[in-house]
Structure formats: C-alpha cells, structure tokens
Amino acid sequence: MTLYRALVVDVAANPFTTDPTAALRADDDCGLLVRDGRVVARAPYADLVRDHPDEETVDLREGVLLPGFVDTHVHYPQVRAIGGLGMPLLDWLRDCALPEEARLADHAYAAVVAEEFLDGLVAAGTTTALVFGSHFADAVDTLFTAAEHRGLRITAGQVVSDRILRGELLTAPEVALSEGRKLIERWHGAGSGRLRYAVTPRFSLSASEPMLDVCAELLGLTDGAWLTSHVNENGVEVEEVRALFPDRRDYLDTYAHHGLVGPRTVLAHNVHPTDHELDVLADARAWVAHCPTSNAALGSGLFPLRRHLERGVGVALGSDVGAGTGFSLVKEGLQAYFVQQLLGPAGVPLSPVHLLHLATRAGAEALGLSDRVGDLAAGKDFDAVWLRPAAGSTLAVNVAHAKDASDLLARVFALATPADVAGVWAADRPLRASTSLASGSSGGPY
Ligand code: GUN
Ligand code: ZN
C-alpha cells in the first residue's frame, strides 16, 4: 500500500444541481491510502499514518492533488495538426486535419503519432479519454496497444466514412463492419477493463445510411460499447446535412433514426441545436462534449450551455485536439468560462467548482465511469494529477495567496498549464516522472 499526503480537491456532487460550495471537497493535509490501484481510505493524514505507520508516504503537499482529468472528445490522428487557425470547420478539415489523418495509413507513422498523442494526454493530466480514432484499423490497433501499455483509460474506435472525404479515408460499409468486429473482439474490455470500444461515424455528412446501419449493427453486437460522433458544430455543416438527409427532422435525427442516440452516446459540439434535439438528447440520456477552444478557433459559435442544462442534457468537456488548441482541460475550462461570460444573460456563470466538475466528474459520468474515476473518494481508482506550480511562477504566487479552496481553483484555472503538472497516476501507476516527491511543504495550502 502507499500513503499519499496532499491537499486533495475534488467535486463530490453535481454543482449544477446542488450548491457549488457544498459540492466542493477540499481536504488539507489529507491522506489517501492506495492499494491495488484503488483508494481504500481517505482521511486526515495524521489519522492514516497513525493507523498505518509502516506504509511508505509520498509527500505531495506542495500544490494540489486533483482527480485525473477526463477528456470526452479528442482526436488521436490530429496531434500534429494543432494550430490551423483562421478556417471554418469544413475548410479546416480539408486543408489541415484530413491530409494529416491520411498519413496514418503508414504503420510506423501511426505508431509514433500514438505515442505523441498519449504523451500529450498524460502531460496535461488527462487519465481517461473518449478518443476519436483513425480511419485505419491498423492505426486504431496501434493506439490501443500503446494505451494498454501505459495503463490509461481509453474508449476509442475506428472512424468510419464512405463519402465526401478524400479517397484514402473512405471505406465500404461491409469492410467497416468486418474491421470493427475484429477490433471489438480484440480490444473491448481489454487492459483489465480500462479499454473499451467506441463506434465512431465521423459525422453524418460523411456517412451514408448503409454506413450508419453498420454502426448500429456494431453497437448492437457489443455489450457496453460507446457511440461517438459530431453534431451541430457549424452552420454550413448543419445546412449540408439537412440537404443530404431530406427525410430527417434535424441533424440529431440522422443518428437517432438508426438507433445511435442512447445513454452510451457522446456527441461533440452541439453549438447550434434546436429545442427538439435537446429534448431528444435528454430523453435518451446522451451526453454532449463541449469543446470550447475548438469552437472559438474554428469560429463555430458560442455554446448554449444554459439551454442544455435547462432541458436536462448532460455536458462534459472535450479538448477536440487538433481543432482545439491543446490537451489541457484546464484551458478548456477557462475557455468554457469565457464563453459563458461573453453570452451575458444567456450564459451560465461558471464558478471554479463548475469548471473542476466539467473537467473531471462530468466526464466520468458521460463515459459511465463515475463508479471508478472522476473524484478521489475511497473506493475510486487512484487516477490523479498533481499540480505543483513552478517556483517563482505567477501561479505559485497566486496559489500562495489563495484565500480558500475555491479561490485556489480559480487561480489554477486562470493560470495552470501542462508545465505545472508534476505527477500523473493511473490506477496508482505513475505516468510521468514525479520529481522531488520527498520534498517537504513550503508555505500554506492556500
Ligand atoms: N467534424 C467531423 N470531423 C471533425 C473533426 O475532425 N474535428 C471537428 N472539430 N469537427 C469534425
Ligand atoms: Zn472532433
């Protein structure tokens, strides 16, 4: 067993439905006793060390220990395509994202990109992710192999499309079915259950009705598989989908018609939904991945969070790398806050507790993993990120002057970057070298 000693901050309840102050759980000089990858006790460190004097203590009192972040929408083959600014969605896909995605046809290339991608997640403190895979089955296999090796919690699948996109990325529905089956057999439930399959039509713009039928078939034959795609991201895209599916009521209906919208569905963006679409999502208990830096970078629009919440649609955060501007869910949280501020009275004022919720607990719920991850209560996996601001940094100055845990979180969301991630663990396995683990505390927690 290992005893971790830290200021532990997490979210114990949904701050959108309960008092955010009460939802925040901040335990100064807290002990987490971890056995076989799980937190078995959470209590004042003094109590735990008294009861377990022989256990090794890992001293993380500098900075703050948070649950590992949960990214509900991130593209593996786009790690080298970040920063293509100045284009709306469809131009960006054609000129920036898809030429890079085509390169993953090469096994050796995909293997390097998979490592770069997982490095990016870990460096940002993300321990669980719903990953948009590659169009190439072999590249998806490569991703799962690399994720299993590291012990990350990844839900991912082969991206399928049979129209509109450049030729190398297209496949036939029968091929998608047989390749999907093989990947599911090999990977769904592998890695001690930390790996799962997500059926992934890219978006209905690039998927014919027979391809969407294949997606339904793959979903139907797999217990506990997920469905992920894009919806209502950009005005031109929405119009083109409408023209391609004249018999469907709206964009969401292009998926719902095939039985693809349910409690294990996560759809990215949804910047331009109708009220009816929100009602269908809520009834289905499907989730939306809000990707705020991507929405800003591509000029997709201002996310109507209030309408989602009022109609009962669950919302979590996605980095949407490579349209998003990096892997940091701290940055996504800050951008989500900015967008709601800019919406004025139509926006939802987000507190730091809301931001931590969106980056951790909400994602765990969206992925059906809230019994395992999303917070650091006893019984959960020890999936954690240790933020320790660099000495002399503006974040260090601000952390030292925070007046309480909520204020500390506000300063973290304003200032923290992957450079402040000093340690990451997945099921107690260190994912990134933690330096100075034994150093003592310097300064108070707030
Ligand atoms: N819609 C279809 N494919 C993509 C993608 O790769 N990124 C984003 N942001 N939207 C999409
Ligand atoms: Zn996306």
CSV table of C-alpha atoms in Angstrom, one decimal, residues 144-314:
chain,number,residue,atom,x,y,z
A,144,PHE,CA,-5.0,0.5,-28.1
A,145,THR,CA,-1.7,-1.3,-27.9
A,146,ALA,CA,0.1,1.8,-26.7
A,147,ALA,CA,-2.7,2.8,-24.3
A,148,GLU,CA,-2.7,-0.7,-22.8
A,149,HIS,CA,1.0,-0.4,-22.3
A,150,ARG,CA,0.6,2.8,-20.3
A,151,GLY,CA,-2.5,1.9,-18.3
A,152,LEU,CA,-4.6,4.8,-19.5
A,153,ARG,CA,-8.4,4.5,-19.6
A,154,ILE,CA,-9.2,4.9,-23.2
A,155,THR,CA,-12.5,4.4,-25.1
A,156,ALA,CA,-11.8,4.6,-28.8
A,157,GLY,CA,-12.7,3.1,-32.2
A,158,GLN,CA,-12.2,3.2,-35.9
A,159,VAL,CA,-13.6,6.3,-37.6
A,160,VAL,CA,-15.8,5.3,-40.5
A,161,SER,CA,-16.9,7.3,-43.5
A,162,ASP,CA,-18.0,6.4,-47.0
A,163,ARG,CA,-18.5,9.8,-48.7
A,164,ILE,CA,-17.3,13.4,-49.0
A,165,LEU,CA,-13.8,13.0,-47.6
A,166,ARG,CA,-10.6,12.4,-49.5
A,167,GLY,CA,-10.4,8.9,-51.0
A,168,GLU,CA,-7.9,7.3,-48.7
A,169,LEU,CA,-10.2,7.9,-45.7
A,170,LEU,CA,-13.2,6.2,-47.2
A,171,THR,CA,-14.3,2.7,-46.7
A,172,ALA,CA,-17.2,0.5,-47.7
A,173,PRO,CA,-19.9,-0.4,-45.1
A,174,GLU,CA,-19.0,-4.2,-45.3
A,175,VAL,CA,-15.4,-3.5,-44.7
A,176,ALA,CA,-16.2,-1.2,-41.8
A,177,LEU,CA,-18.3,-4.0,-40.3
A,178,SER,CA,-15.6,-6.7,-40.5
A,179,GLU,CA,-12.8,-4.4,-39.3
A,180,GLY,CA,-14.9,-3.1,-36.5
A,181,ARG,CA,-15.8,-6.6,-35.4
A,182,LYS,CA,-12.1,-7.6,-35.2
A,183,LEU,CA,-11.2,-4.5,-33.2
A,184,ILE,CA,-14.0,-5.0,-30.8
A,185,GLU,CA,-13.1,-8.7,-30.3
A,186,ARG,CA,-9.5,-7.7,-29.6
A,187,TRP,CA,-9.9,-4.6,-27.5
A,188,HIS,CA,-13.3,-4.1,-25.9
A,189,GLY,CA,-12.8,-4.8,-22.2
A,190,ALA,CA,-9.0,-5.4,-22.6
A,191,GLY,CA,-6.4,-3.8,-20.4
A,192,SER,CA,-8.2,-5.0,-17.3
A,193,GLY,CA,-11.4,-3.3,-18.5
A,194,ARG,CA,-9.7,0.1,-18.9
A,195,LEU,CA,-10.0,-0.1,-22.7
A,196,ARG,CA,-13.4,0.0,-24.5
A,197,TYR,CA,-14.7,0.3,-28.0
A,198,ALA,CA,-16.5,3.3,-29.4
A,199,VAL,CA,-18.3,3.0,-32.7
A,200,THR,CA,-17.3,6.2,-34.5
A,201,PRO,CA,-19.1,7.5,-37.6
A,202,ARG,CA,-17.1,10.7,-38.3
A,203,PHE,CA,-20.2,12.8,-38.8
A,204,SER,CA,-23.4,12.1,-40.8
A,205,LEU,CA,-22.1,14.4,-43.5
A,206,SER,CA,-19.6,11.7,-44.4
A,207,ALA,CA,-21.7,8.6,-43.6
A,208,SER,CA,-24.4,7.1,-45.9
A,209,GLU,CA,-27.5,5.4,-44.5
A,210,PRO,CA,-25.9,1.9,-45.0
A,211,MET,CA,-22.8,3.1,-43.1
A,212,LEU,CA,-25.0,4.3,-40.2
A,213,ASP,CA,-26.7,0.9,-40.3
A,214,VAL,CA,-23.3,-0.8,-39.9
A,215,CYS,CA,-22.7,1.5,-36.9
A,216,ALA,CA,-25.9,0.3,-35.4
A,217,GLU,CA,-25.0,-3.3,-36.0
A,218,LEU,CA,-21.6,-2.9,-34.4
A,219,LEU,CA,-23.2,-1.2,-31.4
A,220,GLY,CA,-25.9,-3.9,-31.2
A,221,LEU,CA,-23.4,-6.8,-31.1
A,222,THR,CA,-21.2,-5.3,-28.4
A,223,ASP,CA,-22.2,-5.1,-24.7
A,224,GLY,CA,-21.2,-1.7,-23.3
A,225,ALA,CA,-19.8,-0.2,-26.4
A,226,TRP,CA,-20.0,3.6,-26.9
A,227,LEU,CA,-21.1,5.7,-29.8
A,228,THR,CA,-19.4,9.0,-30.5
A,229,SER,CA,-19.6,11.5,-33.4
A,230,HIS,CA,-20.1,15.2,-34.1
A,231,VAL,CA,-23.3,17.1,-34.3
A,232,ASN,CA,-24.4,20.7,-35.0
A,233,GLU,CA,-20.9,22.2,-34.9
A,234,ASN,CA,-21.0,24.7,-37.7
A,235,GLY,CA,-23.9,26.5,-39.6
A,236,VAL,CA,-22.7,25.4,-43.1
A,237,GLU,CA,-22.3,21.8,-41.9
A,238,VAL,CA,-25.8,21.8,-40.5
A,239,GLU,CA,-27.2,23.0,-43.8
A,240,GLU,CA,-25.3,20.4,-45.8
A,241,VAL,CA,-26.5,17.6,-43.5
A,242,ARG,CA,-30.1,18.9,-43.9
A,243,ALA,CA,-29.7,18.7,-47.7
A,244,LEU,CA,-28.2,15.2,-47.6
A,245,PHE,CA,-30.9,13.8,-45.3
A,246,PRO,CA,-34.2,15.5,-46.5
A,247,ASP,CA,-36.2,12.8,-44.7
A,248,ARG,CA,-34.8,13.5,-41.3
A,249,ARG,CA,-36.2,16.1,-38.9
A,250,ASP,CA,-32.8,17.5,-37.9
A,251,TYR,CA,-29.1,16.7,-37.6
A,252,LEU,CA,-29.5,14.6,-34.5
A,253,ASP,CA,-32.2,12.6,-36.2
A,254,THR,CA,-29.7,11.4,-38.8
A,255,TYR,CA,-28.2,9.4,-35.9
A,256,ALA,CA,-31.3,8.8,-33.8
A,257,HIS,CA,-33.1,7.3,-36.8
A,258,HIS,CA,-30.5,4.5,-36.8
A,259,GLY,CA,-30.7,3.9,-33.0
A,260,LEU,CA,-27.4,5.6,-32.4
A,261,VAL,CA,-28.6,8.0,-29.7
A,262,GLY,CA,-28.7,6.5,-26.2
A,263,PRO,CA,-27.1,6.6,-22.7
A,264,ARG,CA,-23.8,5.5,-24.1
A,265,THR,CA,-23.7,8.2,-26.8
A,266,VAL,CA,-21.4,11.2,-26.6
A,267,LEU,CA,-21.8,13.8,-29.4
A,268,ALA,CA,-19.3,16.6,-29.7
A,269,HIS,CA,-20.0,20.3,-30.1
A,270,ASN,CA,-23.8,20.8,-30.4
A,271,VAL,CA,-23.3,24.6,-30.7
A,272,HIS,CA,-26.5,25.0,-32.9
A,273,PRO,CA,-29.2,22.6,-31.5
A,274,THR,CA,-32.9,23.0,-31.8
A,275,ASP,CA,-35.0,22.7,-28.6
A,276,HIS,CA,-36.4,19.4,-30.0
A,277,GLU,CA,-32.9,18.0,-30.4
A,278,LEU,CA,-32.1,18.9,-26.8
A,279,ASP,CA,-35.2,17.1,-25.7
A,280,VAL,CA,-34.3,14.0,-27.7
A,281,LEU,CA,-30.8,14.0,-26.2
A,282,ALA,CA,-32.2,14.5,-22.7
A,283,ASP,CA,-34.7,11.7,-23.1
A,284,ALA,CA,-32.0,9.4,-24.4
A,285,ARG,CA,-29.6,10.4,-21.5
A,286,ALA,CA,-27.0,11.0,-24.2
A,287,TRP,CA,-24.1,13.4,-23.4
A,288,VAL,CA,-22.6,16.4,-25.2
A,289,ALA,CA,-18.9,17.0,-25.3
A,290,HIS,CA,-18.4,20.8,-25.1
A,291,CYS,CA,-15.2,21.8,-26.9
A,292,PRO,CA,-14.7,25.5,-26.2
A,293,THR,CA,-11.3,26.2,-27.6
A,294,SER,CA,-12.2,24.4,-30.8
A,295,ASN,CA,-15.5,26.3,-31.1
A,296,ALA,CA,-13.6,29.5,-30.8
A,297,ALA,CA,-10.7,28.6,-33.0
A,298,LEU,CA,-12.9,27.5,-35.9
A,299,GLY,CA,-15.5,30.3,-35.2
A,300,SER,CA,-18.1,27.6,-34.8
A,301,GLY,CA,-20.1,29.7,-32.2
A,302,LEU,CA,-20.9,30.2,-28.6
A,303,PHE,CA,-22.0,27.1,-26.8
A,304,PRO,CA,-25.6,27.3,-25.4
A,305,LEU,CA,-24.9,25.7,-22.1
A,306,ARG,CA,-27.9,27.2,-20.4
A,307,ARG,CA,-30.3,25.6,-22.9
A,308,HIS,CA,-28.6,22.2,-22.4
A,309,LEU,CA,-28.9,22.4,-18.6
A,310,GLU,CA,-32.4,23.7,-18.7
A,311,ARG,CA,-33.5,20.8,-20.9
A,312,GLY,CA,-31.6,18.3,-18.8
A,313,VAL,CA,-28.8,17.4,-21.3
A,314,GLY,CA,-25.5,16.3,-19.6
